[in-house]
Structures are given as C-alpha cells and as structure tokens.
Short mmCIF file of C-alpha atoms in Angstrom, two decimals:
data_model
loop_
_atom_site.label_atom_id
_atom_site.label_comp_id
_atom_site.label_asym_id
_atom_site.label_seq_id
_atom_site.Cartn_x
_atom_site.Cartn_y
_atom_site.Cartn_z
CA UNK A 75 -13.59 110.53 42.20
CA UNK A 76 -11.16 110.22 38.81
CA UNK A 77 -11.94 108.36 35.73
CA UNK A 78 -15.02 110.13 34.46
CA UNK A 79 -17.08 108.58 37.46
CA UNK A 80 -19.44 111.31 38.71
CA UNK A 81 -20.95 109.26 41.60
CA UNK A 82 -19.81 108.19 44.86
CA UNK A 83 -17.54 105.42 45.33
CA UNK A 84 -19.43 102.21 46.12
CA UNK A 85 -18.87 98.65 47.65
CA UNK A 86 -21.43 96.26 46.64
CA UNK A 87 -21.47 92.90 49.38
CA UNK A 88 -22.66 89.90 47.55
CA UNK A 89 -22.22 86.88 49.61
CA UNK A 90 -22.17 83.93 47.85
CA UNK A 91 -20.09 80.37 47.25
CA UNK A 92 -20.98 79.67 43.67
CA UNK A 93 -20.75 82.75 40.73
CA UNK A 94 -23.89 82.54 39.71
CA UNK A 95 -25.45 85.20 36.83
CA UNK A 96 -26.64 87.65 39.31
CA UNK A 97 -22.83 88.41 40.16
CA UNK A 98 -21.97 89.23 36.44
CA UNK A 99 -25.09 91.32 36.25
CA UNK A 100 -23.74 93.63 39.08
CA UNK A 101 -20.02 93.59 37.95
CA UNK A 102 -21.51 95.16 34.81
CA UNK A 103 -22.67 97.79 36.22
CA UNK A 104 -19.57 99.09 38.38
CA UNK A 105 -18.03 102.03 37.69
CA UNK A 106 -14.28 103.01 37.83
CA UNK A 107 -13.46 103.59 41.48
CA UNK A 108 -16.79 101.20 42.63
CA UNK A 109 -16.01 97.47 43.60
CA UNK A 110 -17.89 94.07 44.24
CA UNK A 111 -17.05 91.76 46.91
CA UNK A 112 -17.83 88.37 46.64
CA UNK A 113 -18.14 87.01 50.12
CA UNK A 114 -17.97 83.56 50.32
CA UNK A 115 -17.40 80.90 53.20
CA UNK A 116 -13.89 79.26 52.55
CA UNK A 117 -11.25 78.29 50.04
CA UNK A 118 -13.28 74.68 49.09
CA UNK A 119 -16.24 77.13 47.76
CA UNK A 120 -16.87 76.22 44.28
CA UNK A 121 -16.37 80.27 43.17
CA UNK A 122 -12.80 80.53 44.30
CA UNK A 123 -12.60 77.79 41.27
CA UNK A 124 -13.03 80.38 38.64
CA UNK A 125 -10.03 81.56 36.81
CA UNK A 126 -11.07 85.20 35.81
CA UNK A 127 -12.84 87.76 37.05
CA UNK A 128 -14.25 91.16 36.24
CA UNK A 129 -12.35 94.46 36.68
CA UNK A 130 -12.67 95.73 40.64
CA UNK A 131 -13.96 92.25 41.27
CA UNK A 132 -12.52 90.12 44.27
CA UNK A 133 -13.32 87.53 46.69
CA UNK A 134 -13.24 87.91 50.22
CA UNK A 135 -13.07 84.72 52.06
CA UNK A 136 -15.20 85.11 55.73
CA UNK A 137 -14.67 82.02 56.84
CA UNK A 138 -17.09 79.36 58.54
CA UNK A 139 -19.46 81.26 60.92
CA UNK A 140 -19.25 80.70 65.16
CA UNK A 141 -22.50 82.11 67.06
CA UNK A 142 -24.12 83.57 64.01
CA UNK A 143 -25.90 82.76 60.13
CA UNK A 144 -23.61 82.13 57.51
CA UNK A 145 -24.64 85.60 55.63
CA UNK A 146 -24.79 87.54 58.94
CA UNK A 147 -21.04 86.60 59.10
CA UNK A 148 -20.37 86.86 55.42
CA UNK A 149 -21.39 90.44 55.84
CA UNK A 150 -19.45 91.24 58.58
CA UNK A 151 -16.38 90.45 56.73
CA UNK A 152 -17.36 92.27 53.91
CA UNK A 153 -18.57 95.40 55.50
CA UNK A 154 -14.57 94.98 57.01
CA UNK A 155 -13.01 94.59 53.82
CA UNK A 156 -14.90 97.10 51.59
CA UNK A 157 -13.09 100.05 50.60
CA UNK A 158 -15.47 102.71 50.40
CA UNK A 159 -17.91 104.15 52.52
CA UNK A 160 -21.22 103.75 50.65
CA UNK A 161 -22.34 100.38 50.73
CA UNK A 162 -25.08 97.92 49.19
CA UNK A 163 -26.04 94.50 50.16
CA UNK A 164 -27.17 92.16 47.49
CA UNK A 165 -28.32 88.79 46.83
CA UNK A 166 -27.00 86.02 44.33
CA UNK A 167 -30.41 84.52 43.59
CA UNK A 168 -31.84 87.10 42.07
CA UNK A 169 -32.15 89.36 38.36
CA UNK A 170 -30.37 92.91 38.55
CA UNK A 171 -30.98 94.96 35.58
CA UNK A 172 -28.54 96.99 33.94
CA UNK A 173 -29.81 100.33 35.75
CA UNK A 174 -30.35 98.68 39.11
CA UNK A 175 -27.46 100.07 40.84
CA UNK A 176 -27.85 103.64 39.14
CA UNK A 177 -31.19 103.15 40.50
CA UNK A 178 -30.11 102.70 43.89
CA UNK A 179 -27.47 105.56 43.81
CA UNK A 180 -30.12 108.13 42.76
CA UNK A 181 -32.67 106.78 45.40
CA UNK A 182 -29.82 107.50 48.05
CA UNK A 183 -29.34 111.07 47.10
CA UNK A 184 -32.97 111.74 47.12
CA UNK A 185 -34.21 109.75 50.17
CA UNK A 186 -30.64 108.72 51.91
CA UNK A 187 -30.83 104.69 53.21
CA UNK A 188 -32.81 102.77 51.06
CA UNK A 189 -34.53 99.23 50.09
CA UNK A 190 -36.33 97.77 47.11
CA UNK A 191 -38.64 95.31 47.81
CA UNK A 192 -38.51 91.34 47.42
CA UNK A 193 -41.78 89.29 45.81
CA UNK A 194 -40.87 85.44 46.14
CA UNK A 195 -42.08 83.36 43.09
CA UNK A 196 -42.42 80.34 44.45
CA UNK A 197 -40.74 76.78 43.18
CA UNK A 198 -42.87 73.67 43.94
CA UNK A 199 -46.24 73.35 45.16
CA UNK A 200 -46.00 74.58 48.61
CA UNK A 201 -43.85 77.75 47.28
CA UNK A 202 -46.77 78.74 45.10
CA UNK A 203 -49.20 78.10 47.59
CA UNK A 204 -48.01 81.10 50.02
CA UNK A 205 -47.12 83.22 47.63
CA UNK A 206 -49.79 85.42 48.91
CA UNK A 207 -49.08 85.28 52.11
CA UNK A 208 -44.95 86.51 51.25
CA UNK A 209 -46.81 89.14 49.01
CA UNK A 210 -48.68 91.00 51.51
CA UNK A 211 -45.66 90.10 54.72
CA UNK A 212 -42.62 90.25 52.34
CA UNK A 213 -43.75 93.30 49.59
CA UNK A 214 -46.51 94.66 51.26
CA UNK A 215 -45.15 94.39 54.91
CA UNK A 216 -41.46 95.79 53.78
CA UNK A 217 -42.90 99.06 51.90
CA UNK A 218 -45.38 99.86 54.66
CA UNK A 219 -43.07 99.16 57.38
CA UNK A 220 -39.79 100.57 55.52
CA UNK A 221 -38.19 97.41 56.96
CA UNK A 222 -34.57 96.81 55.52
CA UNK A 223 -34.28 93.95 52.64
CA UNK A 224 -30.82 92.66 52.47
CA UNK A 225 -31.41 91.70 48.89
CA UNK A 226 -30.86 95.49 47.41
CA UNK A 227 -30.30 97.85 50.47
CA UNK A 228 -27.86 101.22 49.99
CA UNK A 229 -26.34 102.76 52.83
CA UNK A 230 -23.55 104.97 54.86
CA UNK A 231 -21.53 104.07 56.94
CA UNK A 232 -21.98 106.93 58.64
CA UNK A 233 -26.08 106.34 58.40
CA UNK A 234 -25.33 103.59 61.64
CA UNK A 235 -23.10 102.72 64.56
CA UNK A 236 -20.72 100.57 62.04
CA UNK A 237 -18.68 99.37 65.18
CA UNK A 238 -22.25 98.02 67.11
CA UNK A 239 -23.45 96.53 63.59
CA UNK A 240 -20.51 94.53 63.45
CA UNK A 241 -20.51 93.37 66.39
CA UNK A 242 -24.16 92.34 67.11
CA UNK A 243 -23.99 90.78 63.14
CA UNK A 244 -21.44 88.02 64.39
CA UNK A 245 -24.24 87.39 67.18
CA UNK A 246 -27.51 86.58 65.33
CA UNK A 247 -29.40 85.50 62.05
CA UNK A 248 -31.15 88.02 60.30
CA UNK A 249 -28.50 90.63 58.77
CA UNK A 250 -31.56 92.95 57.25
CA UNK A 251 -33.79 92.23 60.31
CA UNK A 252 -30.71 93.60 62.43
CA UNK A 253 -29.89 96.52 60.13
CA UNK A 254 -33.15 97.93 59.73
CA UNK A 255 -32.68 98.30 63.79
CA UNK A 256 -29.70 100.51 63.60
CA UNK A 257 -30.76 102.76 60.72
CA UNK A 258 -33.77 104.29 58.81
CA UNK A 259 -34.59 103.29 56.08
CA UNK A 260 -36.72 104.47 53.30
CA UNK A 261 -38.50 101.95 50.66
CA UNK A 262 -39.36 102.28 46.78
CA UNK A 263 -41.90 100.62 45.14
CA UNK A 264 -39.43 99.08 42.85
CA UNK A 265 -39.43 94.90 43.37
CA UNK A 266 -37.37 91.92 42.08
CA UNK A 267 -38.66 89.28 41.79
CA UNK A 268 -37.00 85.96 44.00
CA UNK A 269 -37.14 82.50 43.52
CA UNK A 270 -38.64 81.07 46.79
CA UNK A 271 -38.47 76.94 47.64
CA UNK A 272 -38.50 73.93 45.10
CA UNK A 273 -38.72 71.79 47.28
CA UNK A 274 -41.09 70.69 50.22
CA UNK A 275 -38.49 70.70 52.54
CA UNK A 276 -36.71 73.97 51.18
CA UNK A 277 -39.93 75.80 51.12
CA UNK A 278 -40.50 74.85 55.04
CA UNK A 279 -37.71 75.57 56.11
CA UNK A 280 -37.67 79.13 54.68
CA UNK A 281 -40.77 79.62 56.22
CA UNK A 282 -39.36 78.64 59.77
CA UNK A 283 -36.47 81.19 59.13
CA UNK A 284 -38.70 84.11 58.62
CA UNK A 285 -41.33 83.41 60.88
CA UNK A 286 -38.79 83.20 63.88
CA UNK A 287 -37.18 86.51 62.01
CA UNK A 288 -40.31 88.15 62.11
CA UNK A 289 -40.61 87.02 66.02
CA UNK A 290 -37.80 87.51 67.22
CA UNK A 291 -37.22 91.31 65.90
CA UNK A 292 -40.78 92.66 66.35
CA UNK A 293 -42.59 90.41 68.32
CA UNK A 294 -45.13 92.38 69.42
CA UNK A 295 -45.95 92.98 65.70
CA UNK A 296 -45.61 89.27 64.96
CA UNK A 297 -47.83 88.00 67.81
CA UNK A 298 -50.73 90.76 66.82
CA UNK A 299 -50.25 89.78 62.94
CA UNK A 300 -51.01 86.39 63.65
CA UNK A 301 -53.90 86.99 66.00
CA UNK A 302 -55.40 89.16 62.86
CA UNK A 303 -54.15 85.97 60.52
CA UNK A 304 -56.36 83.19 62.77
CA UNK A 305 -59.29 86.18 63.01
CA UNK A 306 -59.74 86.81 59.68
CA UNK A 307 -59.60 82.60 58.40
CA UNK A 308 -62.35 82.40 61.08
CA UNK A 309 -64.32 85.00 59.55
CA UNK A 310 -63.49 83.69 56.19
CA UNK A 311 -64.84 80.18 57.37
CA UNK A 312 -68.10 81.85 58.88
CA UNK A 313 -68.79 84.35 56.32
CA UNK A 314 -67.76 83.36 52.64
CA UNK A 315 -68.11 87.18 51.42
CA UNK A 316 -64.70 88.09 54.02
CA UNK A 317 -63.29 85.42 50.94
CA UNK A 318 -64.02 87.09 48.43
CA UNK A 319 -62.94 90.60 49.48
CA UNK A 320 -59.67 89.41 50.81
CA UNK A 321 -59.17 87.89 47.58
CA UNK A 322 -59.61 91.16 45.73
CA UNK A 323 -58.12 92.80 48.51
CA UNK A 324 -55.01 90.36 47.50
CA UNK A 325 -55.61 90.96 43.57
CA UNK A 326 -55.39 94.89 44.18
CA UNK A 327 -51.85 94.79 46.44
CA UNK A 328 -50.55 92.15 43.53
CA UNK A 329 -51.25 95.09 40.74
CA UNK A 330 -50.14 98.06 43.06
CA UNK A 331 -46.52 96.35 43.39
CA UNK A 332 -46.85 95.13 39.50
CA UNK A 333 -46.62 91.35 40.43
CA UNK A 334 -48.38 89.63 37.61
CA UNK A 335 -48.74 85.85 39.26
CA UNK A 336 -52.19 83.65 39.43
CA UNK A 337 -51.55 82.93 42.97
CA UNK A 338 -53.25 86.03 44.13
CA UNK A 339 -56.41 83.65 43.55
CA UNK A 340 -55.04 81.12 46.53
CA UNK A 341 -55.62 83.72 48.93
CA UNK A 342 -57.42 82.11 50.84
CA UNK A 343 -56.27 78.46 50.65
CA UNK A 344 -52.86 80.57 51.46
CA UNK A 345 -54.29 81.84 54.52
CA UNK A 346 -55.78 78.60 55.93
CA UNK A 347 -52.02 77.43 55.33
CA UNK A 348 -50.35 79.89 56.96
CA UNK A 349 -52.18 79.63 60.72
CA UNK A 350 -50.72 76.04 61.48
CA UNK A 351 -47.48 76.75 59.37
CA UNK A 352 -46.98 79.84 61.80
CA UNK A 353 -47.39 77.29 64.50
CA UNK A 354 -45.16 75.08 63.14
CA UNK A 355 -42.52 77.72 62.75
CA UNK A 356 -42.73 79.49 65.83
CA UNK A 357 -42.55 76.24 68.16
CA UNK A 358 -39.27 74.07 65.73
CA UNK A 359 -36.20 74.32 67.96
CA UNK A 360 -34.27 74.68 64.86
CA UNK A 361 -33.91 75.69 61.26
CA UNK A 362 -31.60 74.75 58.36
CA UNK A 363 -30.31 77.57 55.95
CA UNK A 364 -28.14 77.55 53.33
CA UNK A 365 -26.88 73.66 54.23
CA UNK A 366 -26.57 74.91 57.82
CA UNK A 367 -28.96 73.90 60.92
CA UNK A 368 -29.36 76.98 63.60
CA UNK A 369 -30.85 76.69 67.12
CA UNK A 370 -31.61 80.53 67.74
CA UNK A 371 -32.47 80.73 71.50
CA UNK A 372 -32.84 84.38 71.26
CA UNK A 373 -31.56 87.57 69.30
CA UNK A 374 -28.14 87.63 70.23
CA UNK A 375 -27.95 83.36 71.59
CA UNK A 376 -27.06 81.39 68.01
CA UNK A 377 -25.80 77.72 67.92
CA UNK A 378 -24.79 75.97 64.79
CA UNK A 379 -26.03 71.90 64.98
CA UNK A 380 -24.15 69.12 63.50
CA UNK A 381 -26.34 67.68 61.48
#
C-alpha cells in the first residue's frame, strides 16, 4: 500500500451496461491503489458511450453469456480481470453512501466475508403488494440465514476455491446463491434499500427468478418454507387473530431492520399472494432477466431462449 492508503487494496465488480448514479457513488469512494470495474456485456452497451471516467475506473467488456445469467458471467470476467485480491460485488440499481465501502472494509476485518442486506421497495402495484413477503425472505431470510447478497458482499480470494467459483459461475444463474455455497459468510444489519418491479410483468418475472433461486439452491428449505407459507394463510383464513399477530409480527421485523414502508400492513393480502405466485414460479419453464429469457433445467443445465 503507497499513497497514504492504509487499507487493503480493493476491486469493486459492478456489472452493468448503462452508468447509472450508483457507479459514481462507488468511484467516490475509492482509494489510491483500489479500483472499480464496470462489467458490462459488449461494445454496443450504452456505457462504453461515455467519454470520461473516474480515476482507477475501467470497463471490462464480458461478452454475451453461453450456459449461464448475464451477471453470473459478468462476474466471472470481472473476478478475472480484477487486480487485487479483496473483492466486492455490487449492484447498479441501488444508493451507496459515502461510507459504504469503509463500512464494508471494517466489517471484513472484524467478521472476515461479509453481506449487507437488500429490502426491495417495490414499483407498481404488484411490487408493493409483496413487499412483505421480500421483507421477511429477502432481509429477514438473508440475516438469519447469513446467505450471500450480491448487491454489497466483501470477500478473499483466498476465503473460496476461486478456480471452482469460476467455473461453476459460467454454469448457472444465481452468482450470490452460488457464492454463499463456496464461502461463509457473515451478515450486518445494515440494509439498502432496492427498487423492486414497475411493472406487472417486471415484478413477475422477478418473482419467478428468485423463487426458482430459492429452489434450486436449498430446496429442502424452499419446499418446507412454502408448506409453512400455505399453513399459516389457512390458519389466517380459519382464525382471524393468526392475522393480526402476523401482521405485528411483520410490523416488528419492518422496525428491527429500520424499514419505514406502509406495506407491513398488507401482510396478509401479501401472503394470500404469495401461495399461488410460488406456484406459478416454481412450475414456468422459463424466466426473463435483464432483457434475457433463461430455461434453467437444473443448477449447473442453463439455456438462453430466443425470444
């Protein structure tokens, strides 16, 4: 380390084909020796369109993805062309404060790999509808679990097998849901907050995507959560009182994670929602994200569709 910088060298992997205001937040933050990769699919990306960027900024071009997600390949490359051994994955969709990556850096040194936590603010009606349900899978589930969140995740690459990461990431979907199998990882109750949908279609289709995330990673977890799900809306139906203590039950894990939203009063409606949506998700052959449609047969079996 030179320059006055007093902390470890990091790579920050932001993949991304636009630079939106999330990517100037981090490049504010970078110190001397640190860098930020912005990993994006190919030269006709509207980012490679931008005449100037930040000191220790640079693009790094992955290329269309072949048996994989577009951001499970997007990290691959990056991971590949990062200079340094401590790494972060970020998201472009999302606020970082000035002290978020200071943050991050001091939460490594006192609990090594670690993950703030996502609550998704939803953008149309549906969105705001299961905003419950994403805080107690998505916030709640994460910290309990101390499941991986791709969105603001610090590691080593000495924390994993960086050779078996790489390969099994050009193989599947979920980059975090893979990651969190290789490595422990330790969560903060710190979240950021995540724009989620705005549109029916958008909002569905996200929902797909993490229910067959959820299923395909820990599906023992994922069947049992859903048999609790359809248990408790029949209680709720039989016995009105289960509705209201879920819905403080929902009100208490809102304050505890310092998400100040209304829809912790659609608990229920959210819940009722949720059984045929999870039905719905885990039976649709495919899913489109980020402009692309996948058929994921299995962990490691990924098809892109024509659409």
């Amino acid at each position: 380390m030179s320059n006055g910088q007093t902390h470890t060298p990091t790579s920050i992997l932001l993949p991304t084909v636009s630079w939106t205001p999330a990517c100037g937040d981090v490049a504010a933050q970078l110190g001397s020796e640190d860098e930020l990769l912005i990993i994006h699919d190919t030269e006709d990306d509207p980012v490679t369109d931008r005449e100037r960027f930040p000191e220790n900024v640079r693009l790094v071009p992955a290329g269309d993805p072949v048996g994989c997600s577009g951001k499970a390949n997007a990290i691959a490359a990056g991971m590949e062309a990062a200079n340094h051994d401590r790494l972060v994955w970020t998201d472009d969709d999302f606020y970082h404060p000035p002290d978020w990556l200071d943050k991050l850096r001091r939460d490594y040194a006192d609990y090594g790999p670690t993950t703030e936590l996502p609550a998704f603010v939803g953008q149309d009606p549906l969105a705001i509808l299961l905003e419950p349900i994403y805080v107690l899978g998505g916030t709640l589930g994460t910290y309990v679990g101390d499941h991986a969140w791709g969105g603001a995740v610090i590691f080593d690459r000495s924390d994993l097998d960086e050779a078996g990461v790489l390969s099994e990431l050009r193989q599947t979907i979920s980059d975090d849901g893979l990651l969190g199998e290789h490595t422990d990882v330790t969560s903060v109750r710190r979240v950021r907050k995540v724009p989620m949908g705005g549109s029916l279609r958008q909002t569905l289709e996200r929902h797909v995507r993490f229910n067959k995330i959820f299923a395909t990673h820990d599906p023992g977890v994922a069947k049992l959560s859903f048999g609790a799900l359809t248990a408790v809306l029949v209680g709720c139906l039989f016995f009105p009182f289960l509705a209201v203590g879920l819905t403080a039950v929902t009100a208490g894990v809102y304050a505890a994670f310092g998400v100040r939203r209304a829809s912790l009063l659609l608990a229920v409606p959210a819940l009722i929602a949720a059984v045929p949506l999870g039905v719905y998700g885990f039976t649709r052959d495919t899913f489109i994200w980020a402009g692309r449609r996948y058929r994921w047969r299995s962990k490691f079996d990924v098809e892109a569709v024509d659409e």
